[in-house]
XYZ file of C-alpha atoms in Angstrom:
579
model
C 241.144 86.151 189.680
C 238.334 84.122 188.629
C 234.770 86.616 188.607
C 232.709 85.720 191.176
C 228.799 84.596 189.581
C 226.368 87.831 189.902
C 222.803 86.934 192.220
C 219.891 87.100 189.941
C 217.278 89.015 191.794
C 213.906 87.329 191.545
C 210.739 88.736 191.259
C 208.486 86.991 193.592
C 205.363 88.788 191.692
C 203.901 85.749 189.112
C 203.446 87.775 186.004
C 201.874 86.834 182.974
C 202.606 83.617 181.293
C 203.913 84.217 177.539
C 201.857 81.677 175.126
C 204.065 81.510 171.944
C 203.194 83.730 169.005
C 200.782 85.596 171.125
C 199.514 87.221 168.068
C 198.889 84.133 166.307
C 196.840 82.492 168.934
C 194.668 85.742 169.016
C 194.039 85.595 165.217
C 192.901 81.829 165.847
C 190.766 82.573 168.356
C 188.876 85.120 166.122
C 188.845 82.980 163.321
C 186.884 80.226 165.586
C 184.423 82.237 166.799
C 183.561 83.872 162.952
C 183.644 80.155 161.832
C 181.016 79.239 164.444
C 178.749 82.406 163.972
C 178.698 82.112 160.233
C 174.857 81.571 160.232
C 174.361 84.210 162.308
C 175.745 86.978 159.533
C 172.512 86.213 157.464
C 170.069 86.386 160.594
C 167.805 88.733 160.647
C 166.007 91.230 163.497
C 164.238 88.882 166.344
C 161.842 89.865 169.517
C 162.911 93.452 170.790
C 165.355 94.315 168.166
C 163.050 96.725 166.807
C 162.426 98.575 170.381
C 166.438 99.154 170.367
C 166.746 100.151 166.601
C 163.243 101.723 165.385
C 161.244 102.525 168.060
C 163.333 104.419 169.990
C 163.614 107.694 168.684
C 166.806 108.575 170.169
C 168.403 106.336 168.246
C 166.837 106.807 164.918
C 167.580 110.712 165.279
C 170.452 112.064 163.636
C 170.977 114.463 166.503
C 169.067 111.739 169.527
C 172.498 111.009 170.850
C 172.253 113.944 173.152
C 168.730 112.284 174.540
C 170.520 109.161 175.334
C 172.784 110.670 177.579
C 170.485 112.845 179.202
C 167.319 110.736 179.459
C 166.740 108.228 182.369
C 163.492 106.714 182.136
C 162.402 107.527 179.098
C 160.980 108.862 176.524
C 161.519 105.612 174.379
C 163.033 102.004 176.086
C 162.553 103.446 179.337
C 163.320 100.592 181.263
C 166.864 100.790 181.173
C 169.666 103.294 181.550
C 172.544 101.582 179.045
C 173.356 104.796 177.356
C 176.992 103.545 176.109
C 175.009 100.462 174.316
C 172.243 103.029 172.975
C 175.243 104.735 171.355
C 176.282 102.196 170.072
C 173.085 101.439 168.366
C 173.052 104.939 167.338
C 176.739 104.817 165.708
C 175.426 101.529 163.904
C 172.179 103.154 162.516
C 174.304 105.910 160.630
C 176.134 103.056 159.124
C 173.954 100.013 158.644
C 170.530 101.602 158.552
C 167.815 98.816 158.368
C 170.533 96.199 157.365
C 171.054 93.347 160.272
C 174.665 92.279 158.787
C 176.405 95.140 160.284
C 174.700 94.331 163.833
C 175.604 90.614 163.869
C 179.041 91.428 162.561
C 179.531 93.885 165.388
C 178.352 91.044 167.710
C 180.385 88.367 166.608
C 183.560 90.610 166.530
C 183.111 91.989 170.199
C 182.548 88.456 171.009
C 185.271 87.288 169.630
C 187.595 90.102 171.522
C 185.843 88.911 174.847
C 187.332 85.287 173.931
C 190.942 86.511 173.474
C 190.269 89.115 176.470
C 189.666 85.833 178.801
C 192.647 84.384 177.492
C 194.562 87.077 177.978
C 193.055 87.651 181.602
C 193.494 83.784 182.499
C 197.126 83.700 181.001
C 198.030 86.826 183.396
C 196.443 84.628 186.121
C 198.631 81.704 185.362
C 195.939 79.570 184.785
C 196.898 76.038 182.857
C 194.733 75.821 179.548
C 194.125 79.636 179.234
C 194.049 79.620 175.951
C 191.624 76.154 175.464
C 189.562 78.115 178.039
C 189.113 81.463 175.501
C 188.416 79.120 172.974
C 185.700 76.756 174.617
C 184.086 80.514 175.477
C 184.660 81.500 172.181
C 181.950 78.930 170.809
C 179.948 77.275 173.277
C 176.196 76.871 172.254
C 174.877 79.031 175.611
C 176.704 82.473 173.782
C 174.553 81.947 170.743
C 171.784 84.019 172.421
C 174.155 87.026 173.586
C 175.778 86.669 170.317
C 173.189 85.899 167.561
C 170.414 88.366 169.396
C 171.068 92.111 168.207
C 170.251 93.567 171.065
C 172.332 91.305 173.186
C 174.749 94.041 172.569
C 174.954 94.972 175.799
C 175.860 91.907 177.175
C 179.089 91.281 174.432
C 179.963 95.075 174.649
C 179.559 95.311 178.412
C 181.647 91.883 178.762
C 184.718 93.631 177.042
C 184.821 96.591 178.995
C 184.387 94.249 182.064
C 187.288 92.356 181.196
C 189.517 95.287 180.090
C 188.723 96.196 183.762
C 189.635 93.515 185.144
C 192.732 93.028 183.101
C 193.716 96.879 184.034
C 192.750 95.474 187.651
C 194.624 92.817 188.344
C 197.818 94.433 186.602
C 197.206 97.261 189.231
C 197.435 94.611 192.686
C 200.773 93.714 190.918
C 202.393 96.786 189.694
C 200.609 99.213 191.092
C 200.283 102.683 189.302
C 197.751 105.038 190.180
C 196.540 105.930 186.319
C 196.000 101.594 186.366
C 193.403 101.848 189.283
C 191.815 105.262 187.492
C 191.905 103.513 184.292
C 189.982 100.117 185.755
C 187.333 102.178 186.770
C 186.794 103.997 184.048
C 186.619 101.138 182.387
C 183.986 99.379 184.599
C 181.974 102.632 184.651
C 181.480 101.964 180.833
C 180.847 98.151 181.811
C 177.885 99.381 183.799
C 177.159 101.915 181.040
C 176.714 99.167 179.230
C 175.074 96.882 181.005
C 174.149 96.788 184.746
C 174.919 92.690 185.861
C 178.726 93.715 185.530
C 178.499 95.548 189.186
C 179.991 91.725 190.015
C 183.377 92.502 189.002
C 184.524 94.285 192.691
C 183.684 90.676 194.296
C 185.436 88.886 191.337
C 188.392 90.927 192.497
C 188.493 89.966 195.416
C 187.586 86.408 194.932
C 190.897 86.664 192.599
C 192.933 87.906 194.942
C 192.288 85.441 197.903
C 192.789 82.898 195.233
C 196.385 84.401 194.481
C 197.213 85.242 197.834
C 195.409 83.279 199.979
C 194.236 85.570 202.406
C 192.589 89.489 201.874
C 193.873 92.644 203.483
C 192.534 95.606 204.396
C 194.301 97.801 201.117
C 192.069 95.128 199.023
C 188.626 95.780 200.809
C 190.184 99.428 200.117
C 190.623 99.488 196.433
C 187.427 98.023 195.863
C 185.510 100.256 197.567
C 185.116 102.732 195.794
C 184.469 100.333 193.017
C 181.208 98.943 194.285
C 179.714 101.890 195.312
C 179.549 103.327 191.636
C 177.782 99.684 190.821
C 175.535 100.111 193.500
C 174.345 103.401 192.113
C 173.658 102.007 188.746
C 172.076 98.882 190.675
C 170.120 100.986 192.183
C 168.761 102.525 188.962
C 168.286 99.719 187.320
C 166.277 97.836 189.548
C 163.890 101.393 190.170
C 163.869 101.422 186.571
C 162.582 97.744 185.653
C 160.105 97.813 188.451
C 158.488 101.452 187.366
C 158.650 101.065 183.406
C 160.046 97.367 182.617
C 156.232 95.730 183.974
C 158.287 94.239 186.780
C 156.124 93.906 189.382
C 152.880 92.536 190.474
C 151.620 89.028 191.568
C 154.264 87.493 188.797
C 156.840 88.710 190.744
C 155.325 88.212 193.818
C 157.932 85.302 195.139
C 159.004 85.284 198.789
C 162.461 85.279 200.174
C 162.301 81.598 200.225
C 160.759 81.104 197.355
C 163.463 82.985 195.420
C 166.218 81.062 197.191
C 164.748 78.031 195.809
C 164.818 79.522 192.220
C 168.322 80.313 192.782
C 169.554 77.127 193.880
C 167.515 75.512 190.913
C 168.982 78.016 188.387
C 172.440 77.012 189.556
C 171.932 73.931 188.875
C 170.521 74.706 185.569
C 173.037 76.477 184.051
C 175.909 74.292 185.015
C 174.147 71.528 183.380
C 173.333 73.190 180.257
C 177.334 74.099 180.153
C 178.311 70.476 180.764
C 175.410 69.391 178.409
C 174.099 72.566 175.683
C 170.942 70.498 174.792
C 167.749 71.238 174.738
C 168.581 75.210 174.290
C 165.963 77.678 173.757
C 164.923 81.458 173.521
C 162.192 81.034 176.553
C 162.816 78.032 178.421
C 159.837 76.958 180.943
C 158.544 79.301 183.263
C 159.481 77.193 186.773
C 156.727 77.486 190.129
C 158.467 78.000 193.174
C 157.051 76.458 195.552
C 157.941 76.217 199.464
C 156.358 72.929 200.580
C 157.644 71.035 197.857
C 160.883 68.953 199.553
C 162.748 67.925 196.360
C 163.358 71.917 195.447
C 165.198 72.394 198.676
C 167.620 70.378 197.377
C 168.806 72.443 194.502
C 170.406 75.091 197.266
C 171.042 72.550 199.961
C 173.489 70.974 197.137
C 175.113 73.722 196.239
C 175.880 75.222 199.447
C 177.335 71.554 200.363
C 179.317 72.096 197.066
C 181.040 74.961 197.969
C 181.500 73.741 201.159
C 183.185 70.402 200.072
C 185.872 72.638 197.937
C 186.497 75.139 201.263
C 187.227 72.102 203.034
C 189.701 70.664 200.549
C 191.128 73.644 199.470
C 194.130 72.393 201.043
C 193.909 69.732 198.974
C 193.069 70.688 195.671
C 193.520 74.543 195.808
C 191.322 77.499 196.123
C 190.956 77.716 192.535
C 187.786 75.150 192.991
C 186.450 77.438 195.439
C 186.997 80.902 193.647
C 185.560 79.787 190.344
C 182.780 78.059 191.662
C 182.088 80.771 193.480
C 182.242 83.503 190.909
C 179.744 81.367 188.840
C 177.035 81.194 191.426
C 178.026 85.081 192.543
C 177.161 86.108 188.381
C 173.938 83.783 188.245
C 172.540 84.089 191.487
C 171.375 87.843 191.876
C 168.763 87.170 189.111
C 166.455 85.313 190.871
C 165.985 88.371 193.856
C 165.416 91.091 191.213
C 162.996 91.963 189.017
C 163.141 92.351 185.802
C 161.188 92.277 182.315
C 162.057 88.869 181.032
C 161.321 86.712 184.646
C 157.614 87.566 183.498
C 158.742 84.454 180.402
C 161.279 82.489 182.800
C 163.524 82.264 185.555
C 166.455 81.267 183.552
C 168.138 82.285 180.187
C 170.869 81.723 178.669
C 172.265 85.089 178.179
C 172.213 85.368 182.207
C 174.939 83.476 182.234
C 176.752 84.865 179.760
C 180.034 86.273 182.211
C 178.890 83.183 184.908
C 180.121 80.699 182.185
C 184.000 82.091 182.440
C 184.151 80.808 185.781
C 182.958 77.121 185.010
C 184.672 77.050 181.871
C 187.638 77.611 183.261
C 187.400 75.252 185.830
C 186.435 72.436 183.503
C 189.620 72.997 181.205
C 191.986 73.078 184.329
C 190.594 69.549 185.960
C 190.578 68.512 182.049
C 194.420 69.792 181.553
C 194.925 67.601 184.895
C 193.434 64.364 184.461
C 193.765 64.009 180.300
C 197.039 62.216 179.521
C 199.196 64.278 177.398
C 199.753 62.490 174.650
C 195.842 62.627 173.952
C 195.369 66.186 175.114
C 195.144 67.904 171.507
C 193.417 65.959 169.852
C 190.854 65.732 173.323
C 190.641 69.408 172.591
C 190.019 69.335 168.957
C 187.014 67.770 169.370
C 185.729 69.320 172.333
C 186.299 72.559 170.240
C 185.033 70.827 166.764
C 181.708 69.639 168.955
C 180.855 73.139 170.739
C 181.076 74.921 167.231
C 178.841 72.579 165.270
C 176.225 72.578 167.776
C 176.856 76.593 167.770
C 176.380 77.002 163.933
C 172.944 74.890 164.578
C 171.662 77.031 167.565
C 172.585 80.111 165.516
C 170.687 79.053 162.599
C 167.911 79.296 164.365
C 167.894 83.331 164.203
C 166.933 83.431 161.103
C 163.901 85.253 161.073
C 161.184 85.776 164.061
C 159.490 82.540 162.307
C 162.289 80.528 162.859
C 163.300 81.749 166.429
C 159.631 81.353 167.731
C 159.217 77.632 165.781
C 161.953 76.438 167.387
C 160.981 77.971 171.115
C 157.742 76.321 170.639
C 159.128 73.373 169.510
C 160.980 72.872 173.048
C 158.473 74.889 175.086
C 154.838 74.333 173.825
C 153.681 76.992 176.437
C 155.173 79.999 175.492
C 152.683 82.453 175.377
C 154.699 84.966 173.754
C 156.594 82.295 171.348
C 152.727 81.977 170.156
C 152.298 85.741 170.393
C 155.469 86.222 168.141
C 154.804 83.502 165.426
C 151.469 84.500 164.778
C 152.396 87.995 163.837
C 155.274 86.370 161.613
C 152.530 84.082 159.987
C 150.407 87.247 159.757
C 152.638 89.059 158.020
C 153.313 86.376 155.506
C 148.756 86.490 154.866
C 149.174 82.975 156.841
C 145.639 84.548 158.833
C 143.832 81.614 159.609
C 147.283 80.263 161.429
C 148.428 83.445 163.185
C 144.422 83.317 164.765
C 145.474 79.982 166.345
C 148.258 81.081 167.710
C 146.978 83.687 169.234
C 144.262 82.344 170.518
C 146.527 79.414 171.915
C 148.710 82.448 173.376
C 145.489 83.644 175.636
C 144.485 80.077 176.703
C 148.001 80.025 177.948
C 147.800 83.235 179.451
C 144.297 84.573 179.568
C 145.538 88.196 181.088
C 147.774 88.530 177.821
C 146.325 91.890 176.687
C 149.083 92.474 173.652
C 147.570 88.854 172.396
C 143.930 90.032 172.148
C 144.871 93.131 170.632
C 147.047 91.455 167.867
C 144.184 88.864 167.496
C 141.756 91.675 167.418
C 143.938 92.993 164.404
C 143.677 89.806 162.319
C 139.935 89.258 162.809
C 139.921 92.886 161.567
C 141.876 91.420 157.964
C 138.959 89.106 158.179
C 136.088 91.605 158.556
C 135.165 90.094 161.676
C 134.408 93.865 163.190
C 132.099 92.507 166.192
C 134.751 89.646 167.617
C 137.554 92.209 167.180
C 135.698 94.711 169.369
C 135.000 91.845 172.300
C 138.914 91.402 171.722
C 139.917 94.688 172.273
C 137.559 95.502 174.957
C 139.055 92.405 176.554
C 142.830 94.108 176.240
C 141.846 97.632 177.815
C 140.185 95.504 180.797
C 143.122 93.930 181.300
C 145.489 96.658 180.951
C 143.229 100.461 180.955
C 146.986 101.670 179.760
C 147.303 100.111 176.652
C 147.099 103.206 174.377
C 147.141 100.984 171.433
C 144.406 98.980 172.112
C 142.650 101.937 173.108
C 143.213 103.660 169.589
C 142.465 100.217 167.474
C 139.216 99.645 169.869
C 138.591 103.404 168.817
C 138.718 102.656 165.149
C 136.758 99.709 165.575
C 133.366 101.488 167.446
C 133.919 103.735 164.625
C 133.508 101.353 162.351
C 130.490 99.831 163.690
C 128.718 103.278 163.700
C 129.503 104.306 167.578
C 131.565 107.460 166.675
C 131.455 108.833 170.432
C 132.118 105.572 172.454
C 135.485 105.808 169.470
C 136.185 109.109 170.644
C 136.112 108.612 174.265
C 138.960 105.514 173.868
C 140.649 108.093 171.450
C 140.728 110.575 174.471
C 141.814 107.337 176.980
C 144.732 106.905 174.567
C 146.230 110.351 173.991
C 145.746 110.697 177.997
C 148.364 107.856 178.061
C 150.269 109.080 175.188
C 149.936 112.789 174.442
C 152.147 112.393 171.031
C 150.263 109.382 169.801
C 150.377 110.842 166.098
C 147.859 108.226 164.517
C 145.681 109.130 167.183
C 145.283 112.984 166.639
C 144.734 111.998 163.139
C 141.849 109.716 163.491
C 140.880 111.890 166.167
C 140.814 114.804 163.669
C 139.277 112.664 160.637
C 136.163 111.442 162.869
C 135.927 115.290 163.757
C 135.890 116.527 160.188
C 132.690 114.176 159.803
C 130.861 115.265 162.718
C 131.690 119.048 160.872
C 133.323 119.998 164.118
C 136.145 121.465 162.195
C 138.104 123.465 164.392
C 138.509 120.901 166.326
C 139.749 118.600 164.042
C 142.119 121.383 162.777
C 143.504 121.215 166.421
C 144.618 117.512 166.144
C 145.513 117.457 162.834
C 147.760 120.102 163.338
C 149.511 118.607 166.223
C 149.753 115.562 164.080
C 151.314 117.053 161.516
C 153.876 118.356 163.892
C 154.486 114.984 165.060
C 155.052 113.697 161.521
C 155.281 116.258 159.364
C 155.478 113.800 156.419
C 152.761 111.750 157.176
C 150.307 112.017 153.597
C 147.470 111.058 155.707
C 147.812 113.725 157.768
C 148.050 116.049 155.044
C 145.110 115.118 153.069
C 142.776 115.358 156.706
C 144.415 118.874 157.466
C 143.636 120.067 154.088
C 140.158 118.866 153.378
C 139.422 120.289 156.747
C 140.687 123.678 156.038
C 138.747 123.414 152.854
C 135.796 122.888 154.487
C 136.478 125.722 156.655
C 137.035 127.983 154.273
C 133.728 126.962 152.613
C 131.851 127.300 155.586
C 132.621 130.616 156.373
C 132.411 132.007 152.712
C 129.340 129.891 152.994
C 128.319 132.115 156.391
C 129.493 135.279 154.547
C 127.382 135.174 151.606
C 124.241 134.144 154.070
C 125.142 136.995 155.777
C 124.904 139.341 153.203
């Protein structure tokens, strides 16, 4: 008898499509993105850098890693709460010390991973061109700023944990398996540790699964439940954290509802163009007005909301794919214009803001590409698509340099920015270019007269100049603007000192170590102005507290032991009197 065939049960599940030597393709993909970053392995530290690496304690401490745990709000970048990032500073420190390389390796590497990550994450998906899509990620111009900028580590770190996440996510709503769904959140928790703008990835979720499924069910609203409240929470700090120490607040951020929706619309728009067409990039682009009775900037959200609406009507039609990555691009770029944070003060948009938005477009682009591009042309379409993005990304990253590149080419693009001016003057200054870090500076407060960091740096390089008088008018100018600006007040200090008012020094002295109790250079001037006036113990007083705030400083040590010196002479002085 003849063996009847055997049914093949089918798994109605899609799993993961299997790209040919899987291995291979990843290996490619990292060699594309180090190709493309080259320049960026002999850039050097740029803008806040330093506030990450030097001038937060925590982080230069061999035993600070307990502080960046522990501390919210302070004592050092106390703006922000991304203690899995400040670790990862701190890891770096013990290994690269004052040496950029090591940073910009670390960049380019983790970017690299999030490339084969979203290739990985799209091929699961079943999306057509998953692999062109990693790659177009991999080394389009907008990354150069999360990639190329040291402390853009948070966004390339937080991006892999994010997509691990997801990954560990999505293989959950298929296979279920509880220690998937623990380990997903544990790996978003150390998204958010990393960096707070991936609290997106519950919506993404979702907007993945009605894109699969076609519909949502209550065991979906469910599972990700529990994953936005623990983004909330961090949301929550975040935002309290920008507006009390970030400078977030105040009549720059003083846009209405409207007003903000306008900005949002606009920076849509924005950032979908500069994907389609990465020219023009900058560090600070333009600082935009919102404004209500102005017609033409209603239509920046009036044309995106019939955008969206256009694909929900022909989802039928051309899928919901459309819809869900369209939507995932403006659900990652939108939130920034209704928050408040640091960098709005410079501009509304930048391009590491759309640093996880730009996997949704992306994507998109290769699919209606992989459509309507006959085959037979296909690779060599991609080629140079790829061959394009990663010339233009080896010239934007060549750009980081040094500060005096970065803030030459801002300025070249975006004559107004104040602190592009600010930036390349200290560069110039620091090169003895004097005369040309003064214009730039003073360029810097025409732009933005209530720049109190700009008259105290220009203060400083009148001082190179012996120009004692206009320095003082420039520093007096800086505590007006800002009476917390502990700085100013201790160079403003040293300056009435210098022009023979001792007392008016002292009181600015006492104005700064209000602000900033363990303001080290303060309690020594403090105590060298004392030692002068012969008010020794005192000056004894400061010194010693400097010393215990720097106990290496030779300054310090030469002020604390002439004044014990004169001490001791006084009272043998007083004893021999006496007798």
């Amino acid at each position: 008898m003849d063996e009847q065939p055997q049914p093949v049960a089918l798994d109605p599940r899609p799993g993961p499509t299997r790209a040919p030597g899987g291995i291979l393709c990843a290996c490619l993909l990292v060699l594309l993105t180090v190709v493309a970053y080259v320049p960026a392995f002999d850039a050097g530290f740029v803008f806040d850098d330093s506030l990450y690496l030097t001038s937060d304690a925590r982080v230069a401490s061999d035993d600070g890693l307990g502080g960046i745990w522990t501390q919210v709000g302070g004592p050092s970048y106390r703006h922000q709460y991304y203690p899995l990032t400040s670790s990862a500073f701190w890891a770096q420190r013990r290994l690269w010390g004052d040496r950029p390389f090591g940073y910009h390796l670390v960049n380019v590497l983790l970017h690299a991973v999030n490339a084969v990550l979203l290739w990985r994450l799209l091929a699961r998906l079943q999306v057509t061109g998953a692999w062109l899509a990693g790659a177009v990620f991999a080394v389009h111009p907008v990354h150069v700023q999360s990639v190329a900028w040291i402390a853009e580590l948070k966004n390339v770190l937080s991006t892999c944990f994010f997509l691990l996440s997801m990954l560990m996510l999505v293989r959950w709503f298929a296979d279920r398996g509880w220690w998937r769904y623990v380990a997903g959140l544990g790996l978003f928790a150390c998204a958010l540790l990393s960096k707070t703008a991936t609290c997106l990835l519950p919506a993404a979720l979702l907007l993945i699964r009605w894109w699969k499924e076609g519909r949502l069910t209550r065991r979906d609203l469910v599972a990700v439940t529990p994953l936005a409240a623990v983004g909330a929470v961090f949301v929550g700090v975040t935002v309290y954290l920008e507006s009390r120490y970030g400078g977030a607040h105040g009549e720059t951020f003083s846009q209405s509802g409207l007003e903000r929706t306008l900005l949002a619309g606009r920076a849509l728009w924005f950032y979908a163009g500069k994907l389609a067409w990465p020219a023009g990039l900058t560090f600070i682009y333009p600082r935009w007005e919102a404004d209500a009775a102005a017609w033409w900037q209603y239509l920046f959200p009036l044309a995106a909301i019939w955008l969206l609406a256009g694909l929900w009507l022909w989802r039928d039609r051309i899928g919901r794919g459309p819809v869900a990555a369209v939507g995932y691009f403006a659900l990652a770029v939108v939130p920034m214009s209704f928050v408040n944070v640091a960098f709005t003060r410079l501009s509304f948009v930048a391009d590491h803001w759309q640093y996880w938005a730009s996997m949704g477009l992306i994507t998109l682009a290769v699919g209606v590409g992989a459509a309507v591009v006959p085959r037979r042309i296909a690779p060599a379409a991609a080629a140079a698509v790829l061959v394009t993005l990663s010339v233009l990304t080896w010239q934007r990253a060549r750009v980081y340099e040094s500060p005096k590149t970065l803030w030459q080419d801002t300025l070249a693009r975006n004559p107004d920015a104040w602190v592009a001016h600010n930036n390349l003057a200290i560069a110039l200054a620091a090169e003895g270019r004097v005369e040309e870090a003064i214009e730039h500076y003073r360029e810097a407060i025409r732009i933005h007269p209530r720049f109190a960091e700009a008259h105290n740096n220009l203060a400083h390089a009148l001082l190179a100049q012996g120009r004692l008088e206009e320095a003082c008018m420039r520093l007096e100018a800086a505590v007006r603007i800002d009476g917390d600006f502990a700085v100013a007040h201790y160079n403003l200090g040293n300056v009435l000192r210098r022009l023979g008012r001792p007392d008016e020094g002292l009181a600015h002295y006492d104005r700064a170590l209000e602000i900033d109790p363990d303001y080290q250079k303060v309690h020594n001037n403090y105590g060298a102005e004392l030692i002068t006036q012969g008010r020794l113990d005192e000056a004894i007083v400061h010194l010693q507290r400097a010393l215990e705030l720097d106990p290496d400083d030779p300054g310090t040590l030469y002020n604390l032991g002439l004044a014990r010196r004169r001490q001791a002479s006084a009272a043998r002085l007083s004893g021999e009197t006496g007798r």
